[in-house]
Amino acid sequence: MNIALFGFMGVGKTVVGQALAHRLGLNFVDLDELIVERTGKPISEIFKEKGEAEFRRIEKRITEEIAAKDNQVIACGGGTVLDDENVVRLRKSSKLIFLTADVETIIDRTKDDEGVRPLINVEDRVKEIRNLLDQRYNKYLEAADLVVETSYGNPDEIAMEIEETLEKLGNNDYKSIN
Ligand code: S3P
């Protein structure tokens, strides 16, 4: 059993994922990081050189590979669950947790990241964030087994909340690797 964290850029998928993996004694895997490792290129460069479609193909391949493994907390990229096949593959092995935050928090948390997040490296970043959130929100909700608000609280508090909620729901059948 895995726990896959997804949601928009800046909601804390990586930091909450690391904290959660630590609490539960699971491996932590960051899909974006794996993409960078495997291609030897930063995501912004993949987008620039090969375009978004090629990035999505690589993302899909790596999602399939990771979804086939067990005992992990997976931090997805912001667009991973927009692809239905990725959702089907993740769902087979993972609880899907939608991390969300209010739009002002997202705008603030991503304000220095234009260089590393190509989709919001545009003239009107704030408008683009609002547009993308509008376009994606329902898709995120559809994919979610659980929705967790991250605007308040630090990553460890949010990780603890996720752990407690999964326990309450009886969804804690993951095995510690320790
Ligand atoms: C994307 C989010 C990024 C990264 C890529 C595309 C998206 O991940 O996968 O830039 O479509 O929202 P983070 O959410 O980890 O920044």
Short mmCIF file of N, CA and C in Angstrom, two decimals, residues 3-162:
data_model
loop_
_atom_site.label_atom_id
_atom_site.label_comp_id
_atom_site.label_asym_id
_atom_site.label_seq_id
_atom_site.Cartn_x
_atom_site.Cartn_y
_atom_site.Cartn_z
N ILE A 3 0.89 5.75 -0.29
CA ILE A 3 0.10 6.96 -0.14
C ILE A 3 0.61 7.92 -1.19
N ALA A 4 -0.27 8.36 -2.09
CA ALA A 4 0.14 9.30 -3.14
C ALA A 4 -0.46 10.66 -2.83
N LEU A 5 0.40 11.67 -2.74
CA LEU A 5 -0.05 13.03 -2.48
C LEU A 5 -0.06 13.79 -3.79
N PHE A 6 -1.18 14.44 -4.08
CA PHE A 6 -1.24 15.22 -5.31
C PHE A 6 -1.94 16.54 -5.04
N GLY A 7 -1.94 17.39 -6.04
CA GLY A 7 -2.56 18.71 -5.90
C GLY A 7 -1.69 19.74 -6.60
N PHE A 8 -2.11 20.98 -6.54
CA PHE A 8 -1.47 22.05 -7.30
C PHE A 8 -0.06 22.34 -6.80
N MET A 9 0.70 23.02 -7.65
CA MET A 9 2.03 23.48 -7.23
C MET A 9 1.91 24.31 -5.95
N GLY A 10 2.82 24.10 -5.03
CA GLY A 10 2.85 24.94 -3.83
C GLY A 10 1.96 24.46 -2.68
N VAL A 11 1.30 23.32 -2.83
CA VAL A 11 0.46 22.86 -1.71
C VAL A 11 1.27 22.07 -0.67
N GLY A 12 2.51 21.73 -1.02
CA GLY A 12 3.37 21.06 -0.03
C GLY A 12 3.48 19.56 -0.23
N LYS A 13 3.33 19.08 -1.46
CA LYS A 13 3.38 17.63 -1.70
C LYS A 13 4.73 17.04 -1.24
N THR A 14 5.80 17.75 -1.55
CA THR A 14 7.12 17.22 -1.22
C THR A 14 7.40 17.29 0.28
N VAL A 15 7.21 18.46 0.87
CA VAL A 15 7.57 18.59 2.30
C VAL A 15 6.64 17.77 3.20
N VAL A 16 5.36 17.76 2.88
CA VAL A 16 4.42 16.95 3.68
C VAL A 16 4.73 15.46 3.43
N GLY A 17 5.02 15.13 2.19
CA GLY A 17 5.34 13.73 1.85
C GLY A 17 6.55 13.22 2.61
N GLN A 18 7.58 14.05 2.70
CA GLN A 18 8.78 13.64 3.45
C GLN A 18 8.44 13.43 4.92
N ALA A 19 7.66 14.35 5.47
CA ALA A 19 7.29 14.25 6.90
C ALA A 19 6.43 13.00 7.13
N LEU A 20 5.53 12.75 6.21
CA LEU A 20 4.63 11.59 6.36
C LEU A 20 5.40 10.28 6.23
N ALA A 21 6.30 10.22 5.27
CA ALA A 21 7.11 9.00 5.09
C ALA A 21 7.92 8.74 6.36
N HIS A 22 8.45 9.79 6.93
CA HIS A 22 9.23 9.66 8.16
C HIS A 22 8.36 9.12 9.30
N ARG A 23 7.18 9.71 9.46
CA ARG A 23 6.26 9.28 10.54
C ARG A 23 5.88 7.80 10.39
N LEU A 24 5.61 7.40 9.14
CA LEU A 24 5.06 6.06 8.92
C LEU A 24 6.14 5.02 8.64
N GLY A 25 7.38 5.45 8.49
CA GLY A 25 8.45 4.51 8.17
C GLY A 25 8.32 3.95 6.77
N LEU A 26 7.92 4.80 5.84
CA LEU A 26 7.79 4.36 4.44
C LEU A 26 8.86 5.05 3.59
N ASN A 27 9.13 4.50 2.42
CA ASN A 27 10.03 5.18 1.49
C ASN A 27 9.36 6.44 0.95
N PHE A 28 10.17 7.45 0.66
CA PHE A 28 9.62 8.66 0.04
C PHE A 28 10.11 8.74 -1.40
N VAL A 29 9.17 8.96 -2.31
CA VAL A 29 9.51 9.09 -3.74
C VAL A 29 8.86 10.35 -4.29
N ASP A 30 9.66 11.18 -4.93
CA ASP A 30 9.14 12.40 -5.54
C ASP A 30 9.21 12.24 -7.06
N LEU A 31 8.06 12.22 -7.71
CA LEU A 31 8.06 11.92 -9.15
C LEU A 31 8.85 12.95 -9.96
N ASP A 32 8.70 14.22 -9.59
CA ASP A 32 9.47 15.26 -10.32
C ASP A 32 10.97 15.03 -10.18
N GLU A 33 11.36 14.69 -8.95
CA GLU A 33 12.79 14.48 -8.70
C GLU A 33 13.31 13.30 -9.52
N LEU A 34 12.50 12.23 -9.60
CA LEU A 34 12.90 11.07 -10.38
C LEU A 34 13.04 11.42 -11.86
N ILE A 35 12.13 12.26 -12.34
CA ILE A 35 12.20 12.68 -13.74
C ILE A 35 13.51 13.42 -14.00
N VAL A 36 13.86 14.29 -13.07
CA VAL A 36 15.11 15.06 -13.22
C VAL A 36 16.32 14.11 -13.17
N GLU A 37 16.25 13.15 -12.23
CA GLU A 37 17.34 12.18 -12.10
C GLU A 37 17.51 11.36 -13.37
N ARG A 38 16.39 10.84 -13.86
CA ARG A 38 16.45 9.93 -15.03
C ARG A 38 16.87 10.64 -16.31
N THR A 39 16.38 11.87 -16.48
CA THR A 39 16.67 12.57 -17.74
C THR A 39 17.96 13.36 -17.65
N GLY A 40 18.40 13.61 -16.41
CA GLY A 40 19.59 14.44 -16.22
C GLY A 40 19.32 15.89 -16.54
N LYS A 41 18.04 16.27 -16.56
CA LYS A 41 17.70 17.66 -16.92
C LYS A 41 16.68 18.24 -15.97
N PRO A 42 16.81 19.52 -15.64
CA PRO A 42 15.75 20.15 -14.85
C PRO A 42 14.44 20.17 -15.64
N ILE A 43 13.32 20.17 -14.90
CA ILE A 43 12.02 20.13 -15.57
C ILE A 43 11.83 21.31 -16.53
N SER A 44 12.30 22.47 -16.13
CA SER A 44 12.15 23.65 -16.99
C SER A 44 12.85 23.42 -18.34
N GLU A 45 13.97 22.69 -18.31
CA GLU A 45 14.69 22.44 -19.55
C GLU A 45 13.95 21.42 -20.43
N ILE A 46 13.37 20.41 -19.78
CA ILE A 46 12.59 19.42 -20.56
C ILE A 46 11.45 20.15 -21.28
N PHE A 47 10.76 21.00 -20.55
CA PHE A 47 9.66 21.76 -21.16
C PHE A 47 10.18 22.62 -22.33
N LYS A 48 11.31 23.28 -22.10
CA LYS A 48 11.83 24.20 -23.11
C LYS A 48 12.31 23.46 -24.35
N GLU A 49 13.05 22.37 -24.11
CA GLU A 49 13.66 21.66 -25.25
C GLU A 49 12.68 20.74 -25.97
N LYS A 50 11.83 20.05 -25.19
CA LYS A 50 11.01 19.00 -25.81
C LYS A 50 9.53 19.25 -25.72
N GLY A 51 9.13 20.22 -24.91
CA GLY A 51 7.71 20.57 -24.81
C GLY A 51 6.99 19.81 -23.70
N GLU A 52 5.81 20.31 -23.37
CA GLU A 52 5.05 19.70 -22.27
C GLU A 52 4.64 18.26 -22.58
N ALA A 53 4.28 17.99 -23.85
CA ALA A 53 3.80 16.64 -24.19
C ALA A 53 4.86 15.59 -23.87
N GLU A 54 6.11 15.89 -24.18
CA GLU A 54 7.19 14.93 -23.89
C GLU A 54 7.38 14.79 -22.38
N PHE A 55 7.28 15.92 -21.66
CA PHE A 55 7.36 15.83 -20.19
C PHE A 55 6.27 14.90 -19.67
N ARG A 56 5.05 15.03 -20.19
CA ARG A 56 3.93 14.19 -19.71
C ARG A 56 4.17 12.72 -20.03
N ARG A 57 4.83 12.44 -21.17
CA ARG A 57 5.13 11.04 -21.52
C ARG A 57 6.12 10.45 -20.51
N ILE A 58 7.13 11.24 -20.19
CA ILE A 58 8.12 10.77 -19.21
C ILE A 58 7.45 10.58 -17.85
N GLU A 59 6.62 11.55 -17.49
CA GLU A 59 5.91 11.50 -16.20
C GLU A 59 5.05 10.24 -16.11
N LYS A 60 4.42 9.90 -17.23
CA LYS A 60 3.54 8.74 -17.26
C LYS A 60 4.31 7.44 -17.08
N ARG A 61 5.45 7.36 -17.76
CA ARG A 61 6.29 6.17 -17.65
C ARG A 61 6.75 5.98 -16.21
N ILE A 62 7.18 7.05 -15.60
CA ILE A 62 7.71 6.95 -14.24
C ILE A 62 6.58 6.70 -13.23
N THR A 63 5.41 7.27 -13.48
CA THR A 63 4.26 7.01 -12.61
C THR A 63 3.92 5.52 -12.64
N GLU A 64 3.94 4.93 -13.84
CA GLU A 64 3.62 3.50 -13.97
C GLU A 64 4.61 2.66 -13.18
N GLU A 65 5.88 3.01 -13.32
CA GLU A 65 6.94 2.25 -12.62
C GLU A 65 6.78 2.36 -11.10
N ILE A 66 6.54 3.55 -10.62
CA ILE A 66 6.46 3.77 -9.17
C ILE A 66 5.17 3.18 -8.60
N ALA A 67 4.08 3.31 -9.35
CA ALA A 67 2.79 2.79 -8.87
C ALA A 67 2.83 1.27 -8.71
N ALA A 68 3.77 0.62 -9.40
CA ALA A 68 3.86 -0.85 -9.31
C ALA A 68 4.60 -1.29 -8.05
N LYS A 69 5.17 -0.34 -7.31
CA LYS A 69 5.91 -0.70 -6.09
C LYS A 69 5.04 -0.45 -4.86
N ASP A 70 5.60 -0.80 -3.70
CA ASP A 70 4.80 -0.80 -2.48
C ASP A 70 5.52 -0.04 -1.36
N ASN A 71 4.77 0.29 -0.33
CA ASN A 71 5.33 0.90 0.90
C ASN A 71 6.03 2.23 0.68
N GLN A 72 5.39 3.10 -0.07
CA GLN A 72 5.99 4.39 -0.37
C GLN A 72 4.99 5.52 -0.10
N VAL A 73 5.54 6.67 0.23
CA VAL A 73 4.77 7.91 0.10
C VAL A 73 5.25 8.53 -1.21
N ILE A 74 4.31 8.77 -2.12
CA ILE A 74 4.66 9.29 -3.44
C ILE A 74 4.21 10.74 -3.53
N ALA A 75 5.14 11.64 -3.81
CA ALA A 75 4.75 13.02 -4.10
C ALA A 75 4.61 13.13 -5.62
N CYS A 76 3.37 13.31 -6.08
CA CYS A 76 3.14 13.44 -7.52
C CYS A 76 3.51 14.85 -7.97
N GLY A 77 3.62 15.05 -9.28
CA GLY A 77 3.72 16.40 -9.80
C GLY A 77 2.32 17.01 -9.84
N GLY A 78 2.25 18.31 -10.00
CA GLY A 78 0.96 19.00 -9.99
C GLY A 78 0.01 18.55 -11.09
N GLY A 79 0.57 17.97 -12.17
CA GLY A 79 -0.29 17.58 -13.29
C GLY A 79 -0.48 16.07 -13.41
N THR A 80 0.13 15.30 -12.53
CA THR A 80 0.13 13.83 -12.70
C THR A 80 -1.28 13.25 -12.77
N VAL A 81 -2.18 13.68 -11.89
CA VAL A 81 -3.51 13.03 -11.86
C VAL A 81 -4.48 13.61 -12.89
N LEU A 82 -3.98 14.54 -13.73
CA LEU A 82 -4.87 15.04 -14.79
C LEU A 82 -4.99 13.99 -15.89
N ASP A 83 -4.09 13.02 -15.86
CA ASP A 83 -4.12 11.93 -16.83
C ASP A 83 -4.83 10.73 -16.20
N ASP A 84 -5.92 10.31 -16.84
CA ASP A 84 -6.76 9.26 -16.24
C ASP A 84 -6.01 7.94 -16.04
N GLU A 85 -5.14 7.62 -16.99
CA GLU A 85 -4.39 6.35 -16.83
C GLU A 85 -3.46 6.40 -15.63
N ASN A 86 -2.88 7.57 -15.40
CA ASN A 86 -2.03 7.70 -14.20
C ASN A 86 -2.87 7.45 -12.95
N VAL A 87 -4.09 7.98 -12.93
CA VAL A 87 -4.96 7.81 -11.76
C VAL A 87 -5.31 6.32 -11.57
N VAL A 88 -5.65 5.66 -12.65
CA VAL A 88 -6.01 4.23 -12.56
C VAL A 88 -4.83 3.44 -11.99
N ARG A 89 -3.64 3.73 -12.50
CA ARG A 89 -2.45 2.99 -12.03
C ARG A 89 -2.14 3.29 -10.57
N LEU A 90 -2.22 4.55 -10.22
CA LEU A 90 -1.93 4.92 -8.83
C LEU A 90 -2.97 4.31 -7.88
N ARG A 91 -4.23 4.34 -8.32
CA ARG A 91 -5.30 3.89 -7.43
C ARG A 91 -5.18 2.41 -7.07
N LYS A 92 -4.61 1.63 -7.98
CA LYS A 92 -4.46 0.19 -7.72
C LYS A 92 -3.59 -0.07 -6.49
N SER A 93 -2.62 0.82 -6.25
CA SER A 93 -1.65 0.53 -5.18
C SER A 93 -1.63 1.60 -4.09
N SER A 94 -2.42 2.66 -4.24
CA SER A 94 -2.23 3.82 -3.36
C SER A 94 -3.53 4.44 -2.90
N LYS A 95 -3.49 5.01 -1.69
CA LYS A 95 -4.53 5.95 -1.27
C LYS A 95 -4.17 7.28 -1.91
N LEU A 96 -5.15 7.93 -2.52
CA LEU A 96 -4.87 9.17 -3.23
C LEU A 96 -5.32 10.36 -2.39
N ILE A 97 -4.37 11.16 -1.98
CA ILE A 97 -4.68 12.26 -1.08
C ILE A 97 -4.45 13.60 -1.78
N PHE A 98 -5.51 14.37 -1.86
CA PHE A 98 -5.48 15.68 -2.52
C PHE A 98 -5.09 16.73 -1.48
N LEU A 99 -3.90 17.31 -1.65
CA LEU A 99 -3.50 18.42 -0.78
C LEU A 99 -3.96 19.71 -1.44
N THR A 100 -4.63 20.53 -0.66
CA THR A 100 -5.13 21.77 -1.23
C THR A 100 -4.73 22.94 -0.34
N ALA A 101 -4.78 24.15 -0.91
CA ALA A 101 -4.48 25.35 -0.13
C ALA A 101 -5.25 26.48 -0.78
N ASP A 102 -5.48 27.55 -0.01
CA ASP A 102 -6.21 28.65 -0.66
C ASP A 102 -5.30 29.34 -1.66
N VAL A 103 -5.95 30.01 -2.61
CA VAL A 103 -5.20 30.52 -3.77
C VAL A 103 -4.13 31.53 -3.34
N GLU A 104 -4.41 32.34 -2.33
CA GLU A 104 -3.42 33.33 -1.88
C GLU A 104 -2.17 32.62 -1.35
N THR A 105 -2.38 31.53 -0.65
CA THR A 105 -1.25 30.75 -0.11
C THR A 105 -0.43 30.17 -1.26
N ILE A 106 -1.10 29.64 -2.26
CA ILE A 106 -0.39 29.07 -3.41
C ILE A 106 0.41 30.16 -4.13
N ILE A 107 -0.22 31.30 -4.31
CA ILE A 107 0.46 32.41 -5.00
C ILE A 107 1.71 32.81 -4.21
N ASP A 108 1.56 32.87 -2.90
CA ASP A 108 2.69 33.25 -2.06
C ASP A 108 3.80 32.18 -2.06
N ARG A 109 3.40 30.92 -1.93
CA ARG A 109 4.42 29.86 -1.83
C ARG A 109 5.18 29.64 -3.12
N THR A 110 4.61 30.05 -4.24
CA THR A 110 5.29 29.80 -5.53
C THR A 110 5.93 31.07 -6.10
N LYS A 111 6.01 32.10 -5.28
CA LYS A 111 6.40 33.39 -5.87
C LYS A 111 7.86 33.43 -6.34
N ASP A 112 8.71 32.59 -5.78
CA ASP A 112 10.11 32.62 -6.21
C ASP A 112 10.47 31.45 -7.13
N ASP A 113 9.45 30.76 -7.61
CA ASP A 113 9.71 29.48 -8.29
C ASP A 113 9.52 29.49 -9.79
N GLU A 114 9.39 30.69 -10.36
CA GLU A 114 9.07 30.71 -11.80
C GLU A 114 10.10 29.94 -12.62
N GLY A 115 11.37 30.02 -12.20
CA GLY A 115 12.44 29.35 -12.95
C GLY A 115 12.30 27.84 -12.95
N VAL A 116 11.76 27.28 -11.85
CA VAL A 116 11.68 25.82 -11.77
C VAL A 116 10.29 25.29 -12.13
N ARG A 117 9.31 26.16 -12.22
CA ARG A 117 7.96 25.70 -12.56
C ARG A 117 7.51 26.37 -13.86
N PRO A 118 7.82 25.70 -14.97
CA PRO A 118 7.62 26.35 -16.27
C PRO A 118 6.19 26.80 -16.54
N LEU A 119 5.19 26.09 -16.00
CA LEU A 119 3.80 26.45 -16.32
C LEU A 119 3.41 27.81 -15.76
N ILE A 120 4.11 28.24 -14.71
CA ILE A 120 3.76 29.55 -14.15
C ILE A 120 4.88 30.58 -14.38
N ASN A 121 5.76 30.21 -15.31
CA ASN A 121 6.81 31.14 -15.72
C ASN A 121 6.26 31.99 -16.87
N VAL A 122 5.24 32.77 -16.57
CA VAL A 122 4.55 33.57 -17.59
C VAL A 122 4.42 34.99 -17.06
N GLU A 123 4.01 35.88 -17.97
CA GLU A 123 3.97 37.29 -17.57
C GLU A 123 3.04 37.53 -16.38
N ASP A 124 1.82 37.03 -16.48
CA ASP A 124 0.88 37.24 -15.38
C ASP A 124 0.72 35.93 -14.59
N ARG A 125 1.65 35.71 -13.69
CA ARG A 125 1.71 34.45 -12.93
C ARG A 125 0.44 34.23 -12.11
N VAL A 126 -0.03 35.31 -11.46
CA VAL A 126 -1.18 35.18 -10.58
C VAL A 126 -2.42 34.77 -11.37
N LYS A 127 -2.60 35.40 -12.52
CA LYS A 127 -3.75 35.06 -13.36
C LYS A 127 -3.66 33.61 -13.83
N GLU A 128 -2.46 33.19 -14.21
CA GLU A 128 -2.26 31.82 -14.70
C GLU A 128 -2.54 30.79 -13.60
N ILE A 129 -2.11 31.11 -12.38
CA ILE A 129 -2.37 30.20 -11.27
C ILE A 129 -3.88 30.06 -11.07
N ARG A 130 -4.59 31.19 -11.09
CA ARG A 130 -6.05 31.15 -10.91
C ARG A 130 -6.71 30.34 -12.03
N ASN A 131 -6.25 30.57 -13.28
CA ASN A 131 -6.80 29.83 -14.43
C ASN A 131 -6.60 28.33 -14.29
N LEU A 132 -5.35 27.96 -14.01
CA LEU A 132 -5.02 26.53 -13.92
C LEU A 132 -5.79 25.87 -12.77
N LEU A 133 -5.89 26.59 -11.65
CA LEU A 133 -6.63 26.03 -10.51
C LEU A 133 -8.09 25.79 -10.89
N ASP A 134 -8.67 26.79 -11.56
CA ASP A 134 -10.07 26.64 -12.02
C ASP A 134 -10.23 25.43 -12.92
N GLN A 135 -9.30 25.32 -13.87
CA GLN A 135 -9.38 24.20 -14.83
C GLN A 135 -9.23 22.85 -14.15
N ARG A 136 -8.41 22.80 -13.10
CA ARG A 136 -8.02 21.51 -12.54
C ARG A 136 -8.81 21.05 -11.32
N TYR A 137 -9.46 21.98 -10.64
CA TYR A 137 -9.97 21.66 -9.31
C TYR A 137 -10.89 20.43 -9.30
N ASN A 138 -11.82 20.38 -10.24
CA ASN A 138 -12.76 19.24 -10.25
C ASN A 138 -12.06 17.91 -10.51
N LYS A 139 -11.08 17.97 -11.38
CA LYS A 139 -10.30 16.76 -11.68
C LYS A 139 -9.56 16.27 -10.43
N TYR A 140 -9.00 17.21 -9.71
CA TYR A 140 -8.33 16.86 -8.46
C TYR A 140 -9.33 16.22 -7.48
N LEU A 141 -10.49 16.85 -7.36
CA LEU A 141 -11.49 16.32 -6.43
C LEU A 141 -11.93 14.91 -6.80
N GLU A 142 -12.14 14.72 -8.10
CA GLU A 142 -12.58 13.39 -8.60
C GLU A 142 -11.58 12.30 -8.23
N ALA A 143 -10.30 12.65 -8.28
CA ALA A 143 -9.27 11.63 -8.05
C ALA A 143 -9.07 11.34 -6.56
N ALA A 144 -9.63 12.19 -5.69
CA ALA A 144 -9.25 12.15 -4.28
C ALA A 144 -9.98 11.09 -3.46
N ASP A 145 -9.21 10.31 -2.67
CA ASP A 145 -9.81 9.50 -1.61
C ASP A 145 -10.00 10.37 -0.37
N LEU A 146 -9.17 11.37 -0.27
CA LEU A 146 -9.17 12.22 0.93
C LEU A 146 -8.66 13.60 0.51
N VAL A 147 -9.25 14.66 1.10
CA VAL A 147 -8.81 16.02 0.80
C VAL A 147 -8.23 16.62 2.08
N VAL A 148 -7.04 17.19 1.97
CA VAL A 148 -6.41 17.75 3.17
C VAL A 148 -5.96 19.19 2.89
N GLU A 149 -6.41 20.09 3.73
CA GLU A 149 -6.09 21.52 3.61
C GLU A 149 -4.70 21.77 4.20
N THR A 150 -3.85 22.49 3.44
CA THR A 150 -2.47 22.70 3.93
C THR A 150 -2.11 24.16 4.14
N SER A 151 -3.11 25.04 4.07
CA SER A 151 -2.79 26.47 4.18
C SER A 151 -2.25 26.81 5.57
N TYR A 152 -2.72 26.08 6.56
CA TYR A 152 -2.30 26.38 7.94
C TYR A 152 -1.57 25.16 8.49
N GLY A 153 -0.65 25.39 9.37
CA GLY A 153 0.06 24.25 9.98
C GLY A 153 1.34 23.94 9.22
N ASN A 154 2.29 23.39 9.94
CA ASN A 154 3.56 23.06 9.29
C ASN A 154 3.48 21.63 8.71
N PRO A 155 4.46 21.25 7.88
CA PRO A 155 4.38 19.94 7.22
C PRO A 155 4.18 18.77 8.18
N ASP A 156 4.84 18.83 9.35
CA ASP A 156 4.70 17.69 10.25
C ASP A 156 3.29 17.62 10.86
N GLU A 157 2.72 18.79 11.15
CA GLU A 157 1.33 18.80 11.66
C GLU A 157 0.36 18.24 10.62
N ILE A 158 0.60 18.61 9.38
CA ILE A 158 -0.29 18.12 8.32
C ILE A 158 -0.10 16.62 8.12
N ALA A 159 1.16 16.18 8.18
CA ALA A 159 1.44 14.74 8.06
C ALA A 159 0.75 13.97 9.20
N MET A 160 0.77 14.56 10.39
CA MET A 160 0.14 13.90 11.54
C MET A 160 -1.37 13.81 11.32
N GLU A 161 -1.93 14.89 10.80
CA GLU A 161 -3.38 14.90 10.51
C GLU A 161 -3.73 13.79 9.49
N ILE A 162 -2.89 13.65 8.48
CA ILE A 162 -3.15 12.60 7.47
C ILE A 162 -3.06 11.22 8.12
#
